[in-house]
PDB file of C-alpha atoms in Angstrom:
ATOM      1  CA  MET A   1       0.000   0.000   0.000  1.00 34.00           C
ATOM      2  CA  SER A   2       1.407   3.405  -0.967  1.00 32.00           C
ATOM      3  CA  ASP A   3       1.910   6.035   1.714  1.00 31.00           C
ATOM      4  CA  ALA A   4       2.008   8.803  -0.890  1.00 32.00           C
ATOM      5  CA  GLU A   5      -1.216   8.264  -2.858  1.00 33.00           C
ATOM      6  CA  VAL A   6      -4.769   7.288  -2.045  1.00 34.00           C
ATOM      7  CA  SER A   7      -7.426   6.970  -4.726  1.00 34.00           C
ATOM      8  CA  GLY A   8     -10.920   5.619  -5.126  1.00 36.00           C
ATOM      9  CA  GLU A   9     -14.469   6.415  -4.072  1.00 40.00           C
ATOM     10  CA  ASN A  10     -16.487   6.776  -0.860  1.00 38.00           C
ATOM     11  CA  GLY A  11     -14.908  10.002   0.283  1.00 42.00           C
ATOM     12  CA  LEU A  12     -11.531   9.438  -1.329  1.00 41.00           C
ATOM     13  CA  PRO A  13     -10.282  11.108  -4.513  1.00 41.00           C
ATOM     14  CA  PRO A  14     -10.929   9.423  -7.857  1.00 43.00           C
ATOM     15  CA  ALA A  15      -8.162   7.321  -9.429  1.00 40.00           C
ATOM     16  CA  ASP A  16      -7.385   9.986 -12.034  1.00 45.00           C
ATOM     17  CA  HIS A  17      -6.722  12.574  -9.315  1.00 45.00           C
ATOM     18  CA  PRO A  18      -3.965  11.368  -7.002  1.00 50.00           C
ATOM     19  CA  LEU A  19      -3.239  13.504  -3.967  1.00 52.00           C
ATOM     20  CA  VAL A  20       0.124  13.575  -2.317  1.00 63.00           C
ATOM     21  CA  GLY A  21       0.105  14.346   1.364  1.00 75.00           C
ATOM     22  CA  ASN A  22       2.579  14.806   4.164  1.00 77.00           C
ATOM     23  CA  LYS A  23       3.549  11.642   6.020  1.00 85.00           C
ATOM     24  CA  GLN A  24       3.642  12.360   9.756  1.00 80.00           C
ATOM     25  CA  GLU A  25       4.946  10.094  12.516  1.00 87.00           C
ATOM     26  CA  SER A  26       2.674  11.909  14.964  1.00 90.00           C
ATOM     27  CA  VAL A  27       0.561  15.040  14.609  1.00 93.00           C
ATOM     28  CA  GLU A  28      -2.176  16.831  16.570  1.00 95.00           C
ATOM     29  CA  LEU A  29      -5.243  17.301  14.338  1.00 96.00           C
ATOM     30  CA  PRO A  30      -8.883  18.367  14.682  1.00 97.00           C
ATOM     31  CA  VAL A  31     -10.680  15.171  13.634  1.00 97.00           C
ATOM     32  CA  ILE A  32     -14.268  14.097  13.145  1.00 96.00           C
ATOM     33  CA  GLU A  33     -14.846  11.712  16.031  1.00 94.00           C
ATOM     34  CA  PRO A  34     -14.243   8.145  14.729  1.00 95.00           C
ATOM     35  CA  SER A  35     -16.896   5.534  15.481  1.00 94.00           C
ATOM     36  CA  VAL A  36     -14.391   2.820  14.508  1.00 94.00           C
ATOM     37  CA  PRO A  37     -11.266   3.102  16.667  1.00 92.00           C
ATOM     38  CA  ARG A  38      -7.988   2.287  14.980  1.00 93.00           C
ATOM     39  CA  GLU A  39      -7.277  -0.375  17.617  1.00 92.00           C
ATOM     40  CA  SER A  40     -10.414  -2.338  16.637  1.00 91.00           C
ATOM     41  CA  VAL A  41      -9.401  -2.725  12.971  1.00 92.00           C
ATOM     42  CA  GLU A  42      -8.544  -6.303  12.049  1.00 89.00           C
ATOM     43  CA  SER A  43      -5.179  -6.448  10.340  1.00 89.00           C
ATOM     44  CA  ALA A  44      -2.397  -8.884   9.518  1.00 86.00           C
ATOM     45  CA  GLY A  45       0.135  -6.060   9.851  1.00 86.00           C
ATOM     46  CA  ARG A  46       0.186  -2.378  10.510  1.00 85.00           C
ATOM     47  CA  VAL A  47      -2.882  -0.127  10.384  1.00 91.00           C
ATOM     48  CA  GLY A  48      -2.021   3.197   8.749  1.00 90.00           C
ATOM     49  CA  ALA A  49      -4.149   6.325   8.639  1.00 94.00           C
ATOM     50  CA  VAL A  50      -5.100   8.947   6.072  1.00 94.00           C
ATOM     51  CA  ALA A  51      -6.415  12.324   7.285  1.00 95.00           C
ATOM     52  CA  TYR A  52      -8.776  13.863   4.759  1.00 93.00           C
ATOM     53  CA  PRO A  53      -9.654  17.626   5.060  1.00 96.00           C
ATOM     54  CA  PHE A  54     -13.264  18.817   5.360  1.00 96.00           C
ATOM     55  CA  ARG A  55     -14.961  22.093   6.229  1.00 97.00           C
ATOM     56  CA  VAL A  56     -18.494  21.606   7.566  1.00 97.00           C
ATOM     57  CA  TYR A  57     -21.109  24.360   7.850  1.00 97.00           C
ATOM     58  CA  GLU A  58     -24.408  24.820   9.602  1.00 97.00           C
ATOM     59  CA  ALA A  59     -26.092  27.325   7.301  1.00 96.00           C
ATOM     60  CA  GLU A  60     -29.162  29.431   7.945  1.00 95.00           C
ATOM     61  CA  ILE A  61     -30.962  30.402   4.745  1.00 93.00           C
ATOM     62  CA  GLU A  62     -33.631  33.084   4.882  1.00 91.00           C
ATOM     63  CA  VAL A  63     -36.034  33.049   1.947  1.00 87.00           C
ATOM     64  CA  ASP A  64     -38.281  36.047   1.298  1.00 83.00           C
ATOM     65  CA  ARG A  65     -41.746  34.975   0.183  1.00 76.00           C
ATOM     66  CA  PRO A  66     -44.329  37.162  -1.512  1.00 76.00           C
ATOM     67  CA  LEU A  67     -47.306  37.878   0.747  1.00 81.00           C
ATOM     68  CA  LEU A  68     -45.898  35.661   3.508  1.00 80.00           C
ATOM     69  CA  ALA A  69     -43.346  36.047   6.267  1.00 83.00           C
ATOM     70  CA  PRO A  70     -39.776  35.034   5.374  1.00 83.00           C
ATOM     71  CA  ARG A  71     -38.918  31.375   5.924  1.00 84.00           C
ATOM     72  CA  THR A  72     -35.649  30.273   7.519  1.00 89.00           C
ATOM     73  CA  ASP A  73     -34.179  26.909   6.550  1.00 89.00           C
ATOM     74  CA  ARG A  74     -31.195  25.184   8.123  1.00 92.00           C
ATOM     75  CA  ARG A  75     -28.810  22.997   6.163  1.00 93.00           C
ATOM     76  CA  VAL A  76     -25.600  21.229   7.052  1.00 96.00           C
ATOM     77  CA  ILE A  77     -23.084  21.338   4.228  1.00 96.00           C
ATOM     78  CA  SER A  78     -19.870  19.364   4.147  1.00 95.00           C
ATOM     79  CA  VAL A  79     -17.179  20.614   1.754  1.00 96.00           C
ATOM     80  CA  ASP A  80     -14.554  18.068   0.809  1.00 94.00           C
ATOM     81  CA  ARG A  81     -11.536  20.360   0.480  1.00 94.00           C
ATOM     82  CA  SER A  82      -9.473  17.841  -1.511  1.00 89.00           C
ATOM     83  CA  ARG A  83     -12.065  16.832  -4.101  1.00 88.00           C
ATOM     84  CA  ARG A  84     -13.648  20.337  -4.134  1.00 91.00           C
ATOM     85  CA  LEU A  85     -17.113  18.928  -3.611  1.00 92.00           C
ATOM     86  CA  ALA A  86     -20.067  20.022  -1.432  1.00 94.00           C
ATOM     87  CA  VAL A  87     -22.527  17.459  -0.083  1.00 93.00           C
ATOM     88  CA  ARG A  88     -25.417  17.523   2.365  1.00 92.00           C
ATOM     89  CA  ALA A  89     -24.840  16.249   5.850  1.00 91.00           C
ATOM     90  CA  ASP A  90     -27.223  15.352   8.658  1.00 89.00           C
ATOM     91  CA  THR A  91     -25.518  17.139  11.528  1.00 90.00           C
ATOM     92  CA  LEU A  92     -22.431  19.135  12.325  1.00 92.00           C
ATOM     93  CA  PRO A  93     -19.989  16.419  13.441  1.00 93.00           C
ATOM     94  CA  ALA A  94     -18.312  16.237  16.818  1.00 93.00           C
ATOM     95  CA  VAL A  95     -14.732  17.446  16.320  1.00 96.00           C
ATOM     96  CA  THR A  96     -11.952  16.731  18.791  1.00 95.00           C
ATOM     97  CA  GLU A  97      -8.243  17.495  18.862  1.00 96.00           C
ATOM     98  CA  GLN A  98      -6.409  14.181  18.707  1.00 94.00           C
ATOM     99  CA  ARG A  99      -2.849  13.037  18.355  1.00 95.00           C
ATOM    100  CA  VAL A 100      -2.756  10.762  15.311  1.00 94.00           C
ATOM    101  CA  GLU A 101       0.233   8.461  14.809  1.00 92.00           C
ATOM    102  CA  ASP A 102       1.561   7.190  11.476  1.00 91.00           C
ATOM    103  CA  VAL A 103      -0.711   9.333   9.304  1.00 94.00           C
ATOM    104  CA  LEU A 104      -0.733  10.693   5.768  1.00 93.00           C
ATOM    105  CA  VAL A 105      -2.270  14.194   5.966  1.00 94.00           C
ATOM    106  CA  LEU A 106      -3.818  15.116   2.617  1.00 93.00           C
ATOM    107  CA  PRO A 107      -3.772  18.759   1.546  1.00 91.00           C
ATOM    108  CA  GLY A 108      -6.900  20.819   1.000  1.00 90.00           C
ATOM    109  CA  GLU A 109      -7.098  22.089  -2.571  1.00 90.00           C
ATOM    110  CA  PHE A 110      -9.709  24.643  -1.464  1.00 92.00           C
ATOM    111  CA  SER A 111      -8.771  27.548   0.766  1.00 93.00           C
ATOM    112  CA  PRO A 112     -11.264  28.362   3.532  1.00 94.00           C
ATOM    113  CA  ASP A 113     -12.635  31.228   1.366  1.00 95.00           C
ATOM    114  CA  GLN A 114     -13.086  28.917  -1.620  1.00 96.00           C
ATOM    115  CA  ALA A 115     -14.813  26.330   0.593  1.00 96.00           C
ATOM    116  CA  ASP A 116     -17.109  29.085   1.929  1.00 97.00           C
ATOM    117  CA  GLU A 117     -18.072  30.028  -1.630  1.00 96.00           C
ATOM    118  CA  LYS A 118     -18.708  26.378  -2.558  1.00 97.00           C
ATOM    119  CA  ALA A 119     -20.954  26.005   0.524  1.00 97.00           C
ATOM    120  CA  ARG A 120     -22.896  29.180  -0.393  1.00 95.00           C
ATOM    121  CA  GLU A 121     -23.390  27.913  -3.971  1.00 95.00           C
ATOM    122  CA  ALA A 122     -24.643  24.552  -2.685  1.00 95.00           C
ATOM    123  CA  ALA A 123     -27.041  26.189  -0.190  1.00 93.00           C
ATOM    124  CA  PHE A 124     -28.389  28.442  -2.956  1.00 91.00           C
ATOM    125  CA  GLN A 125     -28.876  25.519  -5.399  1.00 90.00           C
ATOM    126  CA  TRP A 126     -30.595  23.352  -2.775  1.00 88.00           C
ATOM    127  CA  THR A 127     -32.887  26.276  -1.846  1.00 85.00           C
ATOM    128  CA  LEU A 128     -33.801  26.773  -5.527  1.00 81.00           C
ATOM    129  CA  ARG A 129     -34.958  23.155  -5.718  1.00 79.00           C
ATOM    130  CA  GLY A 130     -37.443  23.611  -2.877  1.00 71.00           C
ATOM    131  CA  SER A 131     -38.640  27.197  -3.231  1.00 67.00           C
ATOM    132  CA  ILE A 132     -39.716  29.711  -5.803  1.00 65.00           C
ATOM    133  CA  LEU A 133     -37.506  32.680  -5.094  1.00 66.00           C
ATOM    134  CA  ALA A 134     -38.513  36.293  -5.585  1.00 65.00           C
ATOM    135  CA  ASP A 135     -35.031  37.387  -4.523  1.00 74.00           C
ATOM    136  CA  ALA A 136     -31.698  35.795  -3.669  1.00 81.00           C
ATOM    137  CA  PRO A 137     -31.847  34.123  -0.251  1.00 88.00           C
ATOM    138  CA  GLU A 138     -29.778  35.438   2.641  1.00 92.00           C
ATOM    139  CA  ILE A 139     -27.203  32.762   3.571  1.00 95.00           C
ATOM    140  CA  GLU A 140     -25.329  32.918   6.860  1.00 96.00           C
ATOM    141  CA  PHE A 141     -23.073  30.355   8.476  1.00 97.00           C
ATOM    142  CA  ALA A 142     -24.152  29.808  12.077  1.00 96.00           C
ATOM    143  CA  ARG A 143     -21.279  27.388  12.758  1.00 96.00           C
ATOM    144  CA  VAL A 144     -18.226  26.219  10.838  1.00 96.00           C
ATOM    145  CA  ALA A 145     -15.958  23.278  11.671  1.00 95.00           C
ATOM    146  CA  ASP A 146     -12.610  22.548  10.039  1.00 96.00           C
ATOM    147  CA  ALA A 147     -11.672  18.931  10.606  1.00 96.00           C
ATOM    148  CA  TYR A 148     -10.081  15.855   9.137  1.00 96.00           C
ATOM    149  CA  LYS A 149     -11.937  12.622   8.538  1.00 96.00           C
ATOM    150  CA  LEU A 150      -9.770   9.588   9.188  1.00 96.00           C
ATOM    151  CA  PHE A 151      -9.527   6.515   6.984  1.00 95.00           C
ATOM    152  CA  TRP A 152      -7.743   3.404   8.234  1.00 95.00           C
ATOM    153  CA  LEU A 153      -5.501   1.453   5.852  1.00 93.00           C
ATOM    154  CA  ALA A 154      -5.243  -2.160   6.986  1.00 93.00           C
ATOM    155  CA  GLU A 155      -3.003  -4.915   5.675  1.00 91.00           C
ATOM    156  CA  ARG A 156      -4.794  -8.231   5.267  1.00 91.00           C
ATOM    157  CA  PRO A 157      -3.712 -11.557   3.744  1.00 90.00           C
ATOM    158  CA  ASP A 158      -6.434 -11.361   1.061  1.00 88.00           C
ATOM    159  CA  GLY A 159      -5.597  -7.737   0.173  1.00 89.00           C
ATOM    160  CA  ASP A 160      -5.362  -4.323   1.785  1.00 91.00           C
ATOM    161  CA  VAL A 161      -8.544  -2.439   2.740  1.00 93.00           C
ATOM    162  CA  ILE A 162      -9.613   1.145   3.433  1.00 93.00           C
ATOM    163  CA  ILE A 163     -12.018   1.685   6.322  1.00 94.00           C
ATOM    164  CA  ASP A 164     -14.055   4.868   6.821  1.00 94.00           C
ATOM    165  CA  SER A 165     -13.516   5.634  10.524  1.00 95.00           C
ATOM    166  CA  VAL A 166     -16.916   7.345  10.855  1.00 93.00           C
ATOM    167  CA  ARG A 167     -19.251   5.073   8.886  1.00 92.00           C
ATOM    168  CA  GLY A 168     -17.297   1.842   9.298  1.00 93.00           C
ATOM    169  CA  GLU A 169     -17.610   1.102   5.582  1.00 94.00           C
ATOM    170  CA  GLU A 170     -14.801  -0.990   4.204  1.00 93.00           C
ATOM    171  CA  ARG A 171     -13.586  -1.612   0.666  1.00 92.00           C
ATOM    172  CA  ALA A 172     -10.577  -3.080  -1.097  1.00 91.00           C
ATOM    173  CA  PHE A 173      -7.596  -0.765  -1.513  1.00 86.00           C
ATOM    174  CA  GLU A 174      -6.697  -0.436  -5.175  1.00 80.00           C
ATOM    175  CA  GLY A 175      -3.493   1.541  -4.848  1.00 64.00           C
TER     176      GLY A 175
END
């Protein structure tokens, strides 16, 4: 398994877009709380880690409506700063500072300002799908969280796997 490149789907970059990160022996990072601890991962060898950068927003969108009072919607938007992609989320995740050992920290290709703009565009598009707008909605970010999502890389006799530390989903590593 390569420590310099990670590719694929399910929250990882596509195969035609390799990302090179910084290999760290130990680093303190704000991480989305894992539901699958590294220690519980079955492995025939070492269990490595990849830290993937996200910026998550709780947005308040105020929509003016003709003849009615304005309506305020709330959306949670997760911007994948490496793949430059905005997706809906259910809740703002719990983020904790953690020391992560033996980790490849992937860079964010979006600056915080670019991620903010991507989140605003997504909120606007999602609002357009559910409302007829007389005017552009007012979009404010009530809360913002910068964090890394961890993926575990486990060596197994039948082939290496990548495990999403939050969802617990596992798939073959094709690196």
